[in-house]
Short mmCIF file of C-alpha atoms in Angstrom, two decimals:
data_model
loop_
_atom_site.label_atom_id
_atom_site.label_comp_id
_atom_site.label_asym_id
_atom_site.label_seq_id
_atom_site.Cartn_x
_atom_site.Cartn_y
_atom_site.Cartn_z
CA UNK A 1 0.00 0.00 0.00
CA UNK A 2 1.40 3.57 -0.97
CA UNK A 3 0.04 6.78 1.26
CA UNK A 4 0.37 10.07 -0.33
CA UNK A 5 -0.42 12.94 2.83
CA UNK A 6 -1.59 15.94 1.02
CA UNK A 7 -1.84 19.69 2.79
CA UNK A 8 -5.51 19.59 2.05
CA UNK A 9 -8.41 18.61 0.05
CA UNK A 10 -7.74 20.66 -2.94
CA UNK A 11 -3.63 19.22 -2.58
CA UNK A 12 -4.90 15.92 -2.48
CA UNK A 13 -7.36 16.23 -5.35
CA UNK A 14 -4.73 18.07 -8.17
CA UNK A 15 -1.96 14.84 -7.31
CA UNK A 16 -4.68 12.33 -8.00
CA UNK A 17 -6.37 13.80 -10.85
CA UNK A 18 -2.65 14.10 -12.16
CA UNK A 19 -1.64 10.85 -11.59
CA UNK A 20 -5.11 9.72 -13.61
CA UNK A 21 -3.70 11.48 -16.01
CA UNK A 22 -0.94 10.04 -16.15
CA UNK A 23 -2.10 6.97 -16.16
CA UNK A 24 -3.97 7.75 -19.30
CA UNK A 25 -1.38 9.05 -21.23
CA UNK A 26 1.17 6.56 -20.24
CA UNK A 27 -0.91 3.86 -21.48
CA UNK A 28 -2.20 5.55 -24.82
CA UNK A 29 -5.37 4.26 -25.49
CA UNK A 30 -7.02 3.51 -28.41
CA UNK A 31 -10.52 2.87 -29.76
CA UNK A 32 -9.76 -1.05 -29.80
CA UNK A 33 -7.74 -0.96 -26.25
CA UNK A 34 -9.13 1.65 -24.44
CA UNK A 35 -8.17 2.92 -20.46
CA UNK A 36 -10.77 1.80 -18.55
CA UNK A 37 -11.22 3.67 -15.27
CA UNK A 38 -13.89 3.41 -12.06
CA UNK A 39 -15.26 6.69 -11.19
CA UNK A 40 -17.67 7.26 -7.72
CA UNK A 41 -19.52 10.18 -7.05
CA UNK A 42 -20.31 12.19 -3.58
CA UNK A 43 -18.26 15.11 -2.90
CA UNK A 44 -14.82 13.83 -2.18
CA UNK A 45 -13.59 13.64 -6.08
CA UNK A 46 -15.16 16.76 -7.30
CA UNK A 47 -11.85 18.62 -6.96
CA UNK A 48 -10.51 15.58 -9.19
CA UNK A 49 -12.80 16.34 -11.75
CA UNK A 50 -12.31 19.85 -11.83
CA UNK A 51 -8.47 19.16 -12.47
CA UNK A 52 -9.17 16.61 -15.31
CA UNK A 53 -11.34 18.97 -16.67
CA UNK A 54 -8.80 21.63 -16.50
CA UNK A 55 -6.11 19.52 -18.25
CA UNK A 56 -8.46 18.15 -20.94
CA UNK A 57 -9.46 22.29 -21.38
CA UNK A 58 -5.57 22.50 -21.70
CA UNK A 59 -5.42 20.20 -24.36
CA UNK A 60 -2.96 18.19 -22.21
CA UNK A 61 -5.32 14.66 -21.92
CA UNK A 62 -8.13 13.21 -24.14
CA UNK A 63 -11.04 11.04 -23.05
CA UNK A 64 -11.94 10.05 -26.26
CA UNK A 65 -10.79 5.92 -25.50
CA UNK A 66 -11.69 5.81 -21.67
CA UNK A 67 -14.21 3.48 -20.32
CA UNK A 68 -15.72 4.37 -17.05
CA UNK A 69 -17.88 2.15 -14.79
CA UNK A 70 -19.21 4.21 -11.93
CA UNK A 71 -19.47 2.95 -8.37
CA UNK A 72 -23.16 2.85 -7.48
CA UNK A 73 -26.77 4.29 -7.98
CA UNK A 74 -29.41 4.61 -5.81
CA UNK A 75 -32.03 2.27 -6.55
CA UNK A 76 -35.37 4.23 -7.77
CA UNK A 77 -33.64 7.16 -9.10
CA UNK A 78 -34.30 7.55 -12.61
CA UNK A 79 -31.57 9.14 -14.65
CA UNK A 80 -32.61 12.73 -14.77
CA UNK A 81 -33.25 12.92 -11.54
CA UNK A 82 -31.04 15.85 -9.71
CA UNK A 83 -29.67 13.51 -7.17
CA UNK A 84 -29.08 10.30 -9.37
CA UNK A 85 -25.45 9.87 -10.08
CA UNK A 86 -26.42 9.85 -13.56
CA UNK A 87 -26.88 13.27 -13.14
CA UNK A 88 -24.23 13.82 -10.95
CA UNK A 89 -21.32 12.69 -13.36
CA UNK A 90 -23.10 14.48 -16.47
CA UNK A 91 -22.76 17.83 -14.34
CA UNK A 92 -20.06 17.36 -13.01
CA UNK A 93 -17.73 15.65 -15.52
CA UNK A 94 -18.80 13.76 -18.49
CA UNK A 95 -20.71 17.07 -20.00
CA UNK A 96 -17.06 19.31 -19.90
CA UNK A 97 -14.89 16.58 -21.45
CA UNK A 98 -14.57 14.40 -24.76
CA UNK A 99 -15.78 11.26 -23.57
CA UNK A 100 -17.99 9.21 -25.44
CA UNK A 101 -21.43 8.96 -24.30
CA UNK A 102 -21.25 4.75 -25.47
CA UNK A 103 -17.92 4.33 -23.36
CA UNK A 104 -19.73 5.57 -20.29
CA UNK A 105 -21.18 2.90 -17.64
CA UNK A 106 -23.98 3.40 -14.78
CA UNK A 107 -25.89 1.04 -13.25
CA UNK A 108 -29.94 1.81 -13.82
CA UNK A 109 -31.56 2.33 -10.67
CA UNK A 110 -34.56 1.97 -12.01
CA UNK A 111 -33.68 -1.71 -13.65
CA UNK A 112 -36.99 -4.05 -13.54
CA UNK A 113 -34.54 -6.97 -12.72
CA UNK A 114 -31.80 -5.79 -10.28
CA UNK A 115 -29.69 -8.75 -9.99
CA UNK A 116 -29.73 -9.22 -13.90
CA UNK A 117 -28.83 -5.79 -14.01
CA UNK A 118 -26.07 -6.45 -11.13
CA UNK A 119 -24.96 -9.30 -13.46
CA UNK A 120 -24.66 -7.51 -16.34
CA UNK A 121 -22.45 -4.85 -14.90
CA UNK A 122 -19.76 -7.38 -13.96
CA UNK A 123 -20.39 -9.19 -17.31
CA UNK A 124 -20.00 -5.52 -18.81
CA UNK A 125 -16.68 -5.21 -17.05
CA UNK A 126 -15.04 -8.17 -18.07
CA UNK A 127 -15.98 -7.81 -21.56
CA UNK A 128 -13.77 -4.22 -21.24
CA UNK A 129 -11.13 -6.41 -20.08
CA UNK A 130 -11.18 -5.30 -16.43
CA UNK A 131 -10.78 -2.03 -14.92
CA UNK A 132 -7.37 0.14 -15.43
CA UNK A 133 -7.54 2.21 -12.19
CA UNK A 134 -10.51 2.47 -9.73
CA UNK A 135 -11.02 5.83 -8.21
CA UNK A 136 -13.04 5.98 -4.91
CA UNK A 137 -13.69 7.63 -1.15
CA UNK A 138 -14.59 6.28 1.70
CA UNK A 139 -17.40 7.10 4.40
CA UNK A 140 -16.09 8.06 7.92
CA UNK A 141 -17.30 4.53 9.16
CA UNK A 142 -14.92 3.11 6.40
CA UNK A 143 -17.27 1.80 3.47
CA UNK A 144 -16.23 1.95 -0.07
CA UNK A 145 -19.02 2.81 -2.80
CA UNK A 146 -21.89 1.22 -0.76
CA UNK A 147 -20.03 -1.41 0.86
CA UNK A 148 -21.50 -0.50 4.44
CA UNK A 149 -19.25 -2.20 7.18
CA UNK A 150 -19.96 -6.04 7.52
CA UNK A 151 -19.84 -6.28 3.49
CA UNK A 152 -17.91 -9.52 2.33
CA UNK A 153 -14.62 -8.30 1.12
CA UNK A 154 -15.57 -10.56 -1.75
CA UNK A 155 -18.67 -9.31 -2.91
CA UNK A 156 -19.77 -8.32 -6.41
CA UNK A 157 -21.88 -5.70 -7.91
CA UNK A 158 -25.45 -6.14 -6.09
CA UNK A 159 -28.17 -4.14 -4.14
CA UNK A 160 -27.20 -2.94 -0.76
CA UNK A 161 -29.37 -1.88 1.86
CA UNK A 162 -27.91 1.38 3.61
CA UNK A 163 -27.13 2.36 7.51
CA UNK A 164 -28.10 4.66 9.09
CA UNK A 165 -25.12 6.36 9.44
CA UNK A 166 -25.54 6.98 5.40
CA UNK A 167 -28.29 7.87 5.01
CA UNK A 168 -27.43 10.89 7.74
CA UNK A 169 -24.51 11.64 5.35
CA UNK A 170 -26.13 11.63 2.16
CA UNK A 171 -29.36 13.55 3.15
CA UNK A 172 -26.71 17.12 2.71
CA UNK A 173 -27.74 16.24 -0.58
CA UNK A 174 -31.83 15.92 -0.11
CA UNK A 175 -32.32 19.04 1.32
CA UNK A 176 -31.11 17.54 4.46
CA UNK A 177 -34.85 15.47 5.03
CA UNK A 178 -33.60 11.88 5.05
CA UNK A 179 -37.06 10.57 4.62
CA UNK A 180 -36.02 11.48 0.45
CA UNK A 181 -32.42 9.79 0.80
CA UNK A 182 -33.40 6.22 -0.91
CA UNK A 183 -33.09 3.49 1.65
CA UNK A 184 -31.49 1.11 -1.27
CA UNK A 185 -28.26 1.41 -3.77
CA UNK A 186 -26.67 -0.53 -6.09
CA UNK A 187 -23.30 -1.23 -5.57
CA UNK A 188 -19.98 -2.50 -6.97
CA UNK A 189 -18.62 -5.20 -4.54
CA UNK A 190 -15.35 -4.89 -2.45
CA UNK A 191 -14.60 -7.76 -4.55
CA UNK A 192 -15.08 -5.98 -7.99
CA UNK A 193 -13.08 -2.86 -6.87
CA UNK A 194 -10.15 -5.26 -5.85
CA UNK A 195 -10.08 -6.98 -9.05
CA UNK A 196 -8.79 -3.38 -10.63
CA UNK A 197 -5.08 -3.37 -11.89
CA UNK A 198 -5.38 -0.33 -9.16
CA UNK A 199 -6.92 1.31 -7.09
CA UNK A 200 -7.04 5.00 -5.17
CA UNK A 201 -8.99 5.98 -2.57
CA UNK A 202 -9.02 9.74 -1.91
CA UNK A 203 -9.55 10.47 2.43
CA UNK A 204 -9.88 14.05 3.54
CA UNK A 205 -11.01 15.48 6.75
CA UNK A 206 -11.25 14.59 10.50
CA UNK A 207 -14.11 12.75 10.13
CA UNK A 208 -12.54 10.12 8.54
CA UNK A 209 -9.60 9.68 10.91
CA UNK A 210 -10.54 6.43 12.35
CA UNK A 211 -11.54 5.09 9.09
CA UNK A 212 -8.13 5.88 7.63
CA UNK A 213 -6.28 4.73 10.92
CA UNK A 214 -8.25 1.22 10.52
CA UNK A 215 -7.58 1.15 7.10
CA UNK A 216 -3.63 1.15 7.41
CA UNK A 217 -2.63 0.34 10.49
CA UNK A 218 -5.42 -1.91 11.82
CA UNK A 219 -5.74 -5.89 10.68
CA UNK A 220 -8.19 -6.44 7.51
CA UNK A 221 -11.81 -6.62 8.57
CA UNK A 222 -15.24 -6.77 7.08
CA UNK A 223 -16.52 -3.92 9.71
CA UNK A 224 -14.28 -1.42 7.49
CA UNK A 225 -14.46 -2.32 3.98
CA UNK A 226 -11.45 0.14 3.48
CA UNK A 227 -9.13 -1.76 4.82
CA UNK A 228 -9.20 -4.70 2.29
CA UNK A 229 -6.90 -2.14 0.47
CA UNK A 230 -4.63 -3.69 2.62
CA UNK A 231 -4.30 -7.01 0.28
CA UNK A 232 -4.60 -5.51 -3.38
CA UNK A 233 -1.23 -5.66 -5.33
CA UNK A 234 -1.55 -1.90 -6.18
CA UNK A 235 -3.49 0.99 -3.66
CA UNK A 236 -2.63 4.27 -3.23
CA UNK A 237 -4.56 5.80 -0.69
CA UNK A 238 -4.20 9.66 -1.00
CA UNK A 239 -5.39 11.68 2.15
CA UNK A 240 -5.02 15.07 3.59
CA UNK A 241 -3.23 16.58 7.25
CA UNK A 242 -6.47 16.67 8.55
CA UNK A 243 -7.48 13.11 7.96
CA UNK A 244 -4.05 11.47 9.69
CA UNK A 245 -4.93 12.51 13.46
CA UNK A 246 -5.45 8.63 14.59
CA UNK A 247 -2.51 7.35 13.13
CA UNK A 248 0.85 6.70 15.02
CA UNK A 249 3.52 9.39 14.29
CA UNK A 250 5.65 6.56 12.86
CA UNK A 251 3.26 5.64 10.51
CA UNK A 252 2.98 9.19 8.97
CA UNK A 253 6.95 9.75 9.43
CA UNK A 254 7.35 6.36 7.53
CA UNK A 255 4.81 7.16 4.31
CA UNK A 256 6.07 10.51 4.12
CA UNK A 257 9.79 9.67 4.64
CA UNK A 258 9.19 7.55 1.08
CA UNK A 259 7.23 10.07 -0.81
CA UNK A 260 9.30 12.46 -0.08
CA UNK A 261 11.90 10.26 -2.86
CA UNK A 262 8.95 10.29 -5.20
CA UNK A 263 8.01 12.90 -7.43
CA UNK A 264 4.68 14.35 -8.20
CA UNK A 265 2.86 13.23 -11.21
CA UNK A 266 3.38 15.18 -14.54
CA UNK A 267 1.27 15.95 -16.95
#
């Protein structure tokens, strides 16, 4: 596992939309071997989008051969509405860049059959030939996409029921009335975010200190989904000062004494 410690949200958002970029570029697509790359939604990689979108505005990277598969939808959300993730990623990135609307995966939460749909998104997936790099956040009581803690590590793309805890969260977005926040959401798996070539989960703010601390220096456990990081071949975890409070001072000495040898992503 690699930790990048960021300043602060914004620091940690330009290094990993950079190192997306990166990414990209190094491996220069094509329409027959495209870059395919897991996006989530929420309000943790907005500052990544805005820097991709600034450095496709630049004329420095092209979308035109990425893939994306998103995360998760809420189940009985159609497409337009406001707080569908559908939406979400149109406003937010797919509308300012050159991606093609065909190369672009959601999962319908409005699907009349949601495990065929659930199967279909894996099947959809390995057809693409896996996924490049997954992007993701966490929650502050560690779940990735809607993994909620107590979510086999090995789990696929299904329909989760949320806690509590989430629905709290998410509600900033519904006005703050939770009684609108759908109880439901269709989810990647642990599982299917593992299987990515790699993976980077963006942490910022206090909130998420025990998360984080769990996720690196505590043993792998269903009860924080984050932490199954913790056995993929490639993670990057990329957090800000503010999110490192529960770890030991040896651990941030340690991850910083290494990236300090390592140079920021160019693009």
């Amino acid at each position: 596992m690699r930790v990048v410690i960021k300043k602060d949200y914004d620091a940690c958002s330009v290094w990993t939309a950079r190192y997306i970029a990166r990414r990209i570029l190094d491996a220069e697509p094509t329409e027959q071997k495209p870059f395919v790359l897991g996006l989530p939604t929420g309000s943790t990689p907005i500052g990544t989008y805005q820097e991709l979108i600034r450095l496709y505005k630049a004329g420095k990277i092209s979308f035109k051969h990425v893939v994306t598969f998103n995360m998760d939808e809420y189940v009985g959300l159609a497409p337009d509405h406001p707080q569908s993730y559908h939406y979400f990623m149109y406003d937010n990135f797919f509308n300012h860049v050159d991606i093609k609307k065909e190369n672009i995966h959601i999962l319908d939460g409005l699907a009349a059959d949601p495990v065929a749909e659930c199967e279909a998104y894996e099947k959809a997936i390995r057809d693409a030939g896996g996924i490049d790099l997954f992007l993701g956040g966490i929650g502050s009581d560690g779940h990735i996409a809607f993994n909620e803690p107590g979510s086999s590590l090995a789990s696929r793309t299904r329909v989760k029921t949320l806690t509590q805890e989430t629905l709290i969260a998410n509600s900033r977005f519904f006005d703050g009335d939770i009684s609108k926040v759908p109880s439901q959401a269709f989810t990647v798996g642990v599982g299917t975010i593992c299987d990515a070539k790699e993976v980077i989960i963006m942490v910022n703010g206090k909130s998420k200190a025990a998360a984080l601390a769990h996720g690196i220096e505590q043993s792998v456990s269903q009860m924080w989904p984050i932490s199954a990081l913790q056995l993929h071949r490639k993670s990057i975890i990329v957090c800000d000062d503010s999110s490192i409070d529960e770890l030991k001072v040896g651990t941030v000495r340690y991850f910083k004494d290494i990236e300090s040898r390592i140079p920021d992503p160019q693009v």
